[in-house]
PDB file of C-alpha atoms in Angstrom:
ATOM      1  CA  GLU A 163       7.964  12.492  20.707  1.00 95.00           C
ATOM      2  CA  VAL A 164       4.353  13.624  20.385  1.00 97.00           C
ATOM      3  CA  GLN A 165       1.864  10.805  20.840  1.00 98.00           C
ATOM      4  CA  LEU A 166      -1.895  11.066  20.434  1.00 98.00           C
ATOM      5  CA  VAL A 167      -3.967   7.953  21.084  1.00 98.00           C
ATOM      6  CA  GLU A 168      -7.700   7.953  20.419  1.00 98.00           C
ATOM      7  CA  SER A 169     -10.160   5.557  22.036  1.00 98.00           C
ATOM      8  CA  GLY A 170     -13.878   5.083  22.501  1.00 98.00           C
ATOM      9  CA  GLY A 171     -14.928   4.324  18.958  1.00 97.00           C
ATOM     10  CA  GLY A 172     -17.379   1.600  18.033  1.00 98.00           C
ATOM     11  CA  LEU A 173     -20.699   0.662  16.491  1.00 98.00           C
ATOM     12  CA  VAL A 174     -23.663   2.725  17.645  1.00 98.00           C
ATOM     13  CA  GLN A 175     -27.268   3.027  16.540  1.00 98.00           C
ATOM     14  CA  PRO A 176     -28.597   6.237  14.971  1.00 98.00           C
ATOM     15  CA  GLY A 177     -29.756   8.712  17.596  1.00 98.00           C
ATOM     16  CA  ARG A 178     -27.481   7.312  20.299  1.00 98.00           C
ATOM     17  CA  SER A 179     -24.378   8.842  21.887  1.00 98.00           C
ATOM     18  CA  LEU A 180     -20.680   8.065  22.038  1.00 98.00           C
ATOM     19  CA  ARG A 181     -17.700   9.726  23.708  1.00 98.00           C
ATOM     20  CA  LEU A 182     -14.247   9.721  22.157  1.00 98.00           C
ATOM     21  CA  SER A 183     -11.072  10.296  24.133  1.00 98.00           C
ATOM     22  CA  CYS A 184      -7.577  11.272  23.063  1.00 98.00           C
ATOM     23  CA  ALA A 185      -4.621  10.679  25.386  1.00 98.00           C
ATOM     24  CA  ALA A 186      -1.700  12.999  24.714  1.00 98.00           C
ATOM     25  CA  SER A 187       1.943  12.629  25.666  1.00 98.00           C
ATOM     26  CA  GLY A 188       5.372  13.880  24.660  1.00 97.00           C
ATOM     27  CA  PHE A 189       4.521  17.584  24.764  1.00 97.00           C
ATOM     28  CA  SER A 190       3.076  20.248  27.052  1.00 97.00           C
ATOM     29  CA  PHE A 191      -0.573  19.449  26.407  1.00 98.00           C
ATOM     30  CA  ASP A 192      -1.867  22.350  28.502  1.00 97.00           C
ATOM     31  CA  ILE A 193      -0.482  25.081  26.262  1.00 97.00           C
ATOM     32  CA  TYR A 194      -1.780  23.888  22.897  1.00 97.00           C
ATOM     33  CA  ALA A 195      -5.158  24.015  21.223  1.00 97.00           C
ATOM     34  CA  MET A 196      -6.479  20.663  20.065  1.00 98.00           C
ATOM     35  CA  HIS A 197      -8.893  19.567  17.367  1.00 98.00           C
ATOM     36  CA  TRP A 198     -10.888  16.666  15.997  1.00 98.00           C
ATOM     37  CA  VAL A 199     -10.811  15.883  12.275  1.00 98.00           C
ATOM     38  CA  ARG A 200     -12.785  13.065  10.683  1.00 98.00           C
ATOM     39  CA  GLN A 201     -12.606  11.012   7.516  1.00 98.00           C
ATOM     40  CA  ALA A 202     -15.561   9.037   6.210  1.00 98.00           C
ATOM     41  CA  PRO A 203     -14.656   5.699   4.577  1.00 97.00           C
ATOM     42  CA  GLY A 204     -12.988   6.325   1.220  1.00 96.00           C
ATOM     43  CA  ARG A 205     -13.501  10.073   1.525  1.00 97.00           C
ATOM     44  CA  GLY A 206     -11.490  13.198   2.304  1.00 97.00           C
ATOM     45  CA  LEU A 207     -10.730  15.021   5.542  1.00 98.00           C
ATOM     46  CA  GLU A 208     -13.275  17.139   7.397  1.00 98.00           C
ATOM     47  CA  TRP A 209     -12.518  19.395  10.371  1.00 98.00           C
ATOM     48  CA  VAL A 210     -15.013  18.726  13.189  1.00 98.00           C
ATOM     49  CA  SER A 211     -14.188  20.780  16.259  1.00 98.00           C
ATOM     50  CA  GLY A 212     -11.439  22.606  18.142  1.00 97.00           C
ATOM     51  CA  ILE A 213     -10.734  23.799  21.675  1.00 97.00           C
ATOM     52  CA  SER A 214      -8.240  26.354  22.952  1.00 97.00           C
ATOM     53  CA  TRP A 215      -5.570  25.525  25.516  1.00 97.00           C
ATOM     54  CA  ASN A 216      -7.678  26.706  28.460  1.00 96.00           C
ATOM     55  CA  SER A 217     -11.081  25.617  27.074  1.00 97.00           C
ATOM     56  CA  GLY A 218     -12.010  29.286  26.784  1.00 96.00           C
ATOM     57  CA  THR A 219     -12.740  29.044  23.069  1.00 97.00           C
ATOM     58  CA  VAL A 220     -14.447  26.190  21.250  1.00 97.00           C
ATOM     59  CA  ASP A 221     -15.489  25.895  17.631  1.00 97.00           C
ATOM     60  CA  TYR A 222     -17.547  23.436  15.613  1.00 98.00           C
ATOM     61  CA  ALA A 223     -18.290  22.592  12.027  1.00 98.00           C
ATOM     62  CA  ASP A 224     -21.881  23.376  11.075  1.00 97.00           C
ATOM     63  CA  SER A 225     -22.450  19.669  10.414  1.00 98.00           C
ATOM     64  CA  VAL A 226     -22.018  18.813  14.112  1.00 98.00           C
ATOM     65  CA  LYS A 227     -22.984  22.039  15.878  1.00 98.00           C
ATOM     66  CA  GLY A 228     -25.557  21.426  18.599  1.00 98.00           C
ATOM     67  CA  ARG A 229     -24.894  17.664  18.631  1.00 98.00           C
ATOM     68  CA  PHE A 230     -21.178  17.357  19.450  1.00 98.00           C
ATOM     69  CA  SER A 231     -19.323  18.843  22.399  1.00 98.00           C
ATOM     70  CA  ILE A 232     -15.553  19.132  22.722  1.00 98.00           C
ATOM     71  CA  SER A 233     -13.772  19.316  26.077  1.00 98.00           C
ATOM     72  CA  ARG A 234     -10.396  18.710  27.640  1.00 98.00           C
ATOM     73  CA  ASP A 235      -8.828  17.884  30.984  1.00 98.00           C
ATOM     74  CA  ASN A 236      -5.345  19.344  31.201  1.00 98.00           C
ATOM     75  CA  THR A 237      -4.671  17.509  34.479  1.00 98.00           C
ATOM     76  CA  LYS A 238      -5.104  14.239  32.589  1.00 98.00           C
ATOM     77  CA  ASN A 239      -3.562  15.350  29.256  1.00 98.00           C
ATOM     78  CA  SER A 240      -6.781  14.311  27.584  1.00 98.00           C
ATOM     79  CA  LEU A 241      -9.135  15.577  24.893  1.00 98.00           C
ATOM     80  CA  TYR A 242     -12.728  14.473  24.493  1.00 98.00           C
ATOM     81  CA  LEU A 243     -15.518  14.557  21.953  1.00 98.00           C
ATOM     82  CA  GLN A 244     -19.048  13.907  23.179  1.00 98.00           C
ATOM     83  CA  MET A 245     -21.178  12.921  20.205  1.00 98.00           C
ATOM     84  CA  ASN A 246     -24.956  12.953  20.651  1.00 98.00           C
ATOM     85  CA  SER A 247     -27.828  12.323  18.243  1.00 98.00           C
ATOM     86  CA  LEU A 248     -25.510  10.405  15.958  1.00 98.00           C
ATOM     87  CA  ARG A 249     -26.430   9.999  12.305  1.00 98.00           C
ATOM     88  CA  PRO A 250     -25.240   7.507   9.685  1.00 98.00           C
ATOM     89  CA  GLU A 251     -23.328  10.330   7.988  1.00 98.00           C
ATOM     90  CA  ASP A 252     -21.206  10.683  11.142  1.00 98.00           C
ATOM     91  CA  THR A 253     -19.626   7.323  10.335  1.00 98.00           C
ATOM     92  CA  ALA A 254     -15.907   8.049  10.032  1.00 98.00           C
ATOM     93  CA  LEU A 255     -12.439   7.657  11.430  1.00 98.00           C
ATOM     94  CA  TYR A 256     -12.024  10.414  13.993  1.00 98.00           C
ATOM     95  CA  TYR A 257      -8.530  11.849  14.404  1.00 98.00           C
ATOM     96  CA  CYS A 258      -7.269  13.885  17.315  1.00 98.00           C
ATOM     97  CA  ALA A 259      -4.848  16.567  16.111  1.00 98.00           C
ATOM     98  CA  LYS A 260      -2.553  19.119  17.723  1.00 98.00           C
ATOM     99  CA  VAL A 261      -2.085  22.633  16.387  1.00 96.00           C
ATOM    100  CA  ASP A 262       0.683  25.133  16.990  1.00 88.00           C
ATOM    101  CA  GLN A 263      -1.819  27.948  17.673  1.00 89.00           C
ATOM    102  CA  TRP A 264      -5.600  28.462  17.652  1.00 90.00           C
ATOM    103  CA  LEU A 265      -5.784  29.180  13.915  1.00 88.00           C
ATOM    104  CA  GLY A 266      -2.947  26.870  13.043  1.00 92.00           C
ATOM    105  CA  TYR A 267      -1.996  23.865  10.997  1.00 97.00           C
ATOM    106  CA  PHE A 268      -2.317  20.311  12.310  1.00 98.00           C
ATOM    107  CA  ASP A 269       1.246  19.357  13.134  1.00 97.00           C
ATOM    108  CA  SER A 270       0.595  16.014  14.854  1.00 98.00           C
ATOM    109  CA  TRP A 271      -2.148  13.444  14.408  1.00 98.00           C
ATOM    110  CA  GLY A 272      -3.314  10.344  16.223  1.00 98.00           C
ATOM    111  CA  GLN A 273      -4.114   7.102  14.431  1.00 98.00           C
ATOM    112  CA  GLY A 274      -7.842   7.600  14.717  1.00 98.00           C
ATOM    113  CA  ALA A 275     -10.894   5.994  16.305  1.00 98.00           C
ATOM    114  CA  LEU A 276     -13.534   4.441  14.057  1.00 98.00           C
ATOM    115  CA  VAL A 277     -17.142   5.396  14.694  1.00 98.00           C
ATOM    116  CA  THR A 278     -19.820   3.474  12.821  1.00 98.00           C
ATOM    117  CA  VAL A 279     -23.423   4.662  13.056  1.00 98.00           C
ATOM    118  CA  SER A 280     -25.787   1.993  11.849  1.00 98.00           C
ATOM    119  CA  SER A 281     -28.905   0.143  12.933  1.00 96.00           C
TER     120      SER A 281
ATOM    121  CA  GLU B 225     -16.479  29.181   4.214  1.00 96.00           C
ATOM    122  CA  ILE B 226     -13.413  28.928   2.002  1.00 97.00           C
ATOM    123  CA  VAL B 227     -13.759  26.096  -0.507  1.00 98.00           C
ATOM    124  CA  LEU B 228     -10.504  24.532  -1.682  1.00 98.00           C
ATOM    125  CA  THR B 229     -10.436  22.796  -5.056  1.00 98.00           C
ATOM    126  CA  GLN B 230      -7.528  20.505  -5.838  1.00 98.00           C
ATOM    127  CA  SER B 231      -6.492  19.419  -9.304  1.00 96.00           C
ATOM    128  CA  PRO B 232      -6.057  17.019 -10.824  1.00 96.00           C
ATOM    129  CA  GLY B 233      -8.020  14.349  -8.962  1.00 97.00           C
ATOM    130  CA  THR B 234      -5.526  11.633  -9.851  1.00 97.00           C
ATOM    131  CA  LEU B 235      -2.041  11.642 -11.322  1.00 96.00           C
ATOM    132  CA  SER B 236      -0.417   8.525 -12.769  1.00 96.00           C
ATOM    133  CA  LEU B 237       3.339   8.944 -12.770  1.00 95.00           C
ATOM    134  CA  SER B 238       6.613   7.053 -12.659  1.00 95.00           C
ATOM    135  CA  PRO B 239       9.351   7.303 -10.027  1.00 95.00           C
ATOM    136  CA  GLY B 240      11.772  10.099 -10.846  1.00 96.00           C
ATOM    137  CA  GLU B 241       9.166  12.356 -12.430  1.00 96.00           C
ATOM    138  CA  ARG B 242       8.384  15.888 -11.280  1.00 96.00           C
ATOM    139  CA  VAL B 243       4.922  16.473  -9.810  1.00 96.00           C
ATOM    140  CA  THR B 244       2.918  19.677  -9.524  1.00 97.00           C
ATOM    141  CA  LEU B 245      -0.315  19.669  -7.531  1.00 98.00           C
ATOM    142  CA  SER B 246      -2.724  22.591  -7.521  1.00 98.00           C
ATOM    143  CA  CYS B 247      -4.980  23.967  -4.796  1.00 98.00           C
ATOM    144  CA  ARG B 248      -7.304  26.845  -5.606  1.00 98.00           C
ATOM    145  CA  ALA B 249      -9.293  28.714  -2.956  1.00 97.00           C
ATOM    146  CA  SER B 250     -12.740  30.264  -3.432  1.00 97.00           C
ATOM    147  CA  GLN B 251     -11.487  33.414  -1.683  1.00 96.00           C
ATOM    148  CA  SER B 252      -8.150  34.729  -0.552  1.00 95.00           C
ATOM    149  CA  VAL B 253      -6.456  32.657   2.154  1.00 95.00           C
ATOM    150  CA  SER B 254      -5.441  34.826   5.081  1.00 85.00           C
ATOM    151  CA  SER B 255      -1.663  35.368   5.475  1.00 81.00           C
ATOM    152  CA  SER B 256      -0.883  32.344   3.291  1.00 89.00           C
ATOM    153  CA  ASP B 257      -2.278  30.130   6.048  1.00 96.00           C
ATOM    154  CA  LEU B 258      -2.215  27.042   3.883  1.00 97.00           C
ATOM    155  CA  ALA B 259      -0.833  23.587   4.618  1.00 98.00           C
ATOM    156  CA  TRP B 260      -0.238  20.412   2.650  1.00 98.00           C
ATOM    157  CA  TYR B 261      -0.580  16.897   4.067  1.00 98.00           C
ATOM    158  CA  GLN B 262       0.346  13.470   2.745  1.00 98.00           C
ATOM    159  CA  GLN B 263      -1.774  10.431   3.560  1.00 98.00           C
ATOM    160  CA  LYS B 264      -0.912   6.828   2.773  1.00 98.00           C
ATOM    161  CA  PRO B 265      -3.437   3.961   3.000  1.00 96.00           C
ATOM    162  CA  GLY B 266      -4.209   3.014   6.591  1.00 96.00           C
ATOM    163  CA  GLN B 267      -2.208   5.915   8.000  1.00 98.00           C
ATOM    164  CA  ALA B 268      -2.987   9.283   9.517  1.00 98.00           C
ATOM    165  CA  PRO B 269      -2.217  12.396   7.494  1.00 98.00           C
ATOM    166  CA  ARG B 270       1.297  13.809   7.834  1.00 98.00           C
ATOM    167  CA  LEU B 271       2.105  17.510   7.687  1.00 98.00           C
ATOM    168  CA  LEU B 272       4.402  18.361   4.773  1.00 98.00           C
ATOM    169  CA  ILE B 273       4.157  22.124   4.255  1.00 98.00           C
ATOM    170  CA  TYR B 274       2.770  24.983   6.355  1.00 97.00           C
ATOM    171  CA  ASP B 275       2.444  28.722   5.775  1.00 96.00           C
ATOM    172  CA  ALA B 276       2.257  27.854   2.072  1.00 97.00           C
ATOM    173  CA  SER B 277       5.993  27.283   1.651  1.00 97.00           C
ATOM    174  CA  SER B 278       7.651  26.151   4.907  1.00 97.00           C
ATOM    175  CA  ARG B 279       8.651  22.502   5.131  1.00 98.00           C
ATOM    176  CA  ALA B 280       7.675  20.668   8.309  1.00 97.00           C
ATOM    177  CA  THR B 281      10.327  19.000  10.430  1.00 96.00           C
ATOM    178  CA  GLY B 282      11.891  15.990   8.747  1.00 97.00           C
ATOM    179  CA  ILE B 283      10.314  16.563   5.332  1.00 98.00           C
ATOM    180  CA  PRO B 284      12.762  16.011   2.446  1.00 97.00           C
ATOM    181  CA  ASP B 285      13.673  19.037   0.363  1.00 97.00           C
ATOM    182  CA  ARG B 286      12.216  17.462  -2.775  1.00 98.00           C
ATOM    183  CA  PHE B 287       8.878  18.735  -1.408  1.00 98.00           C
ATOM    184  CA  SER B 288       8.219  22.428  -1.867  1.00 98.00           C
ATOM    185  CA  GLY B 289       5.188  24.687  -1.612  1.00 98.00           C
ATOM    186  CA  SER B 290       4.409  28.015  -3.197  1.00 97.00           C
ATOM    187  CA  GLY B 291       1.591  30.441  -3.821  1.00 96.00           C
ATOM    188  CA  SER B 292      -0.494  33.076  -2.125  1.00 95.00           C
ATOM    189  CA  GLY B 293      -3.968  34.531  -2.224  1.00 95.00           C
ATOM    190  CA  THR B 294      -6.114  31.953  -3.970  1.00 96.00           C
ATOM    191  CA  ASP B 295      -3.591  29.808  -5.865  1.00 97.00           C
ATOM    192  CA  PHE B 296      -1.197  27.382  -4.236  1.00 98.00           C
ATOM    193  CA  THR B 297       1.079  24.626  -5.503  1.00 98.00           C
ATOM    194  CA  LEU B 298       2.833  21.614  -4.031  1.00 98.00           C
ATOM    195  CA  THR B 299       5.796  20.403  -6.060  1.00 98.00           C
ATOM    196  CA  ILE B 300       7.686  17.137  -5.674  1.00 98.00           C
ATOM    197  CA  SER B 301      10.897  17.596  -7.629  1.00 97.00           C
ATOM    198  CA  ARG B 302      11.597  13.913  -8.166  1.00 97.00           C
ATOM    199  CA  LEU B 303       9.103  11.221  -7.150  1.00 97.00           C
ATOM    200  CA  GLU B 304      10.370   8.529  -4.838  1.00 97.00           C
ATOM    201  CA  PRO B 305       8.504   5.207  -4.403  1.00 95.00           C
ATOM    202  CA  GLU B 306       7.354   6.282  -0.927  1.00 96.00           C
ATOM    203  CA  ASP B 307       5.704   9.439  -2.312  1.00 97.00           C
ATOM    204  CA  PHE B 308       2.786   7.622  -3.913  1.00 94.00           C
ATOM    205  CA  ALA B 309      -0.093   8.737  -1.718  1.00 97.00           C
ATOM    206  CA  VAL B 310      -3.006  11.163  -1.453  1.00 98.00           C
ATOM    207  CA  TYR B 311      -2.198  14.827  -0.895  1.00 98.00           C
ATOM    208  CA  TYR B 312      -4.533  17.335   0.751  1.00 98.00           C
ATOM    209  CA  CYS B 313      -4.341  21.088   1.031  1.00 98.00           C
ATOM    210  CA  GLN B 314      -5.932  22.842   4.007  1.00 98.00           C
ATOM    211  CA  GLN B 315      -6.517  26.462   4.962  1.00 97.00           C
ATOM    212  CA  TYR B 316      -6.353  27.462   8.606  1.00 96.00           C
ATOM    213  CA  GLY B 317      -6.631  31.232   8.355  1.00 93.00           C
ATOM    214  CA  SER B 318     -10.343  31.294   9.043  1.00 92.00           C
ATOM    215  CA  SER B 319     -13.034  29.102  10.510  1.00 90.00           C
ATOM    216  CA  PRO B 320     -14.219  26.671   9.474  1.00 96.00           C
ATOM    217  CA  ARG B 321     -10.824  25.168   8.689  1.00 96.00           C
ATOM    218  CA  THR B 322     -11.317  23.480   5.327  1.00 98.00           C
ATOM    219  CA  PHE B 323      -9.554  20.830   3.270  1.00 98.00           C
ATOM    220  CA  GLY B 324      -9.371  20.221  -0.430  1.00 98.00           C
ATOM    221  CA  GLN B 325     -10.812  16.968  -1.724  1.00 98.00           C
ATOM    222  CA  GLY B 326      -7.357  15.485  -2.297  1.00 98.00           C
ATOM    223  CA  THR B 327      -5.119  14.504  -5.212  1.00 98.00           C
ATOM    224  CA  LYS B 328      -4.060  10.886  -5.549  1.00 98.00           C
ATOM    225  CA  VAL B 329      -0.575  10.302  -6.934  1.00 97.00           C
ATOM    226  CA  GLU B 330      -0.416   6.742  -8.206  1.00 96.00           C
ATOM    227  CA  ILE B 331       2.212   4.627  -9.873  1.00 91.00           C
ATOM    228  CA  LYS B 332       1.941   4.525 -13.635  1.00 90.00           C
TER     229      LYS B 332
END
């Protein structure tokens, strides 16, 4: 069974940094692309960033480009999202999601990590 | 960027009714690369339909998807109590991957 468990969320002041992690199990992590999707409180879903199986290709939404950095460690079955220069509008539940291929649908989701950006 | 517009915003229905949800794209979606997700309060989204019309593993056959190009539909043939939720469409044929704003199906 696929399991994705996010961690690292919390309350952070505007302009500061935070790093999210996603621990994967139940599948061959090193052959699948992975993504981050976020959901602001009471709002819809927004794709944030994705990374290919070998980290050779990364992609970002315009709203986070230049501030967020996605990475992975296939030896640890882990996905990361380094978030710098955080803004109040980054406040959201951040989901880790698995795809079947680079341009693919999100077939498995974690339960999310809540990031709150506020002074 | 492909903008997805879902309609209606909210549907108030009774168990047993048939539901049709619409998702319209601002430009043609590549190769019918469109998915539907269900989200219940406090839960992560769950994949229902991919490639516009293929049911994900374990999804009951009362859920069906159709459409191509710019117009897509999710149909629930007969609403069960557990189907009251928010439904999102999403295109994954081009970057950025985009979602519709969601349709809430609530109990009448």
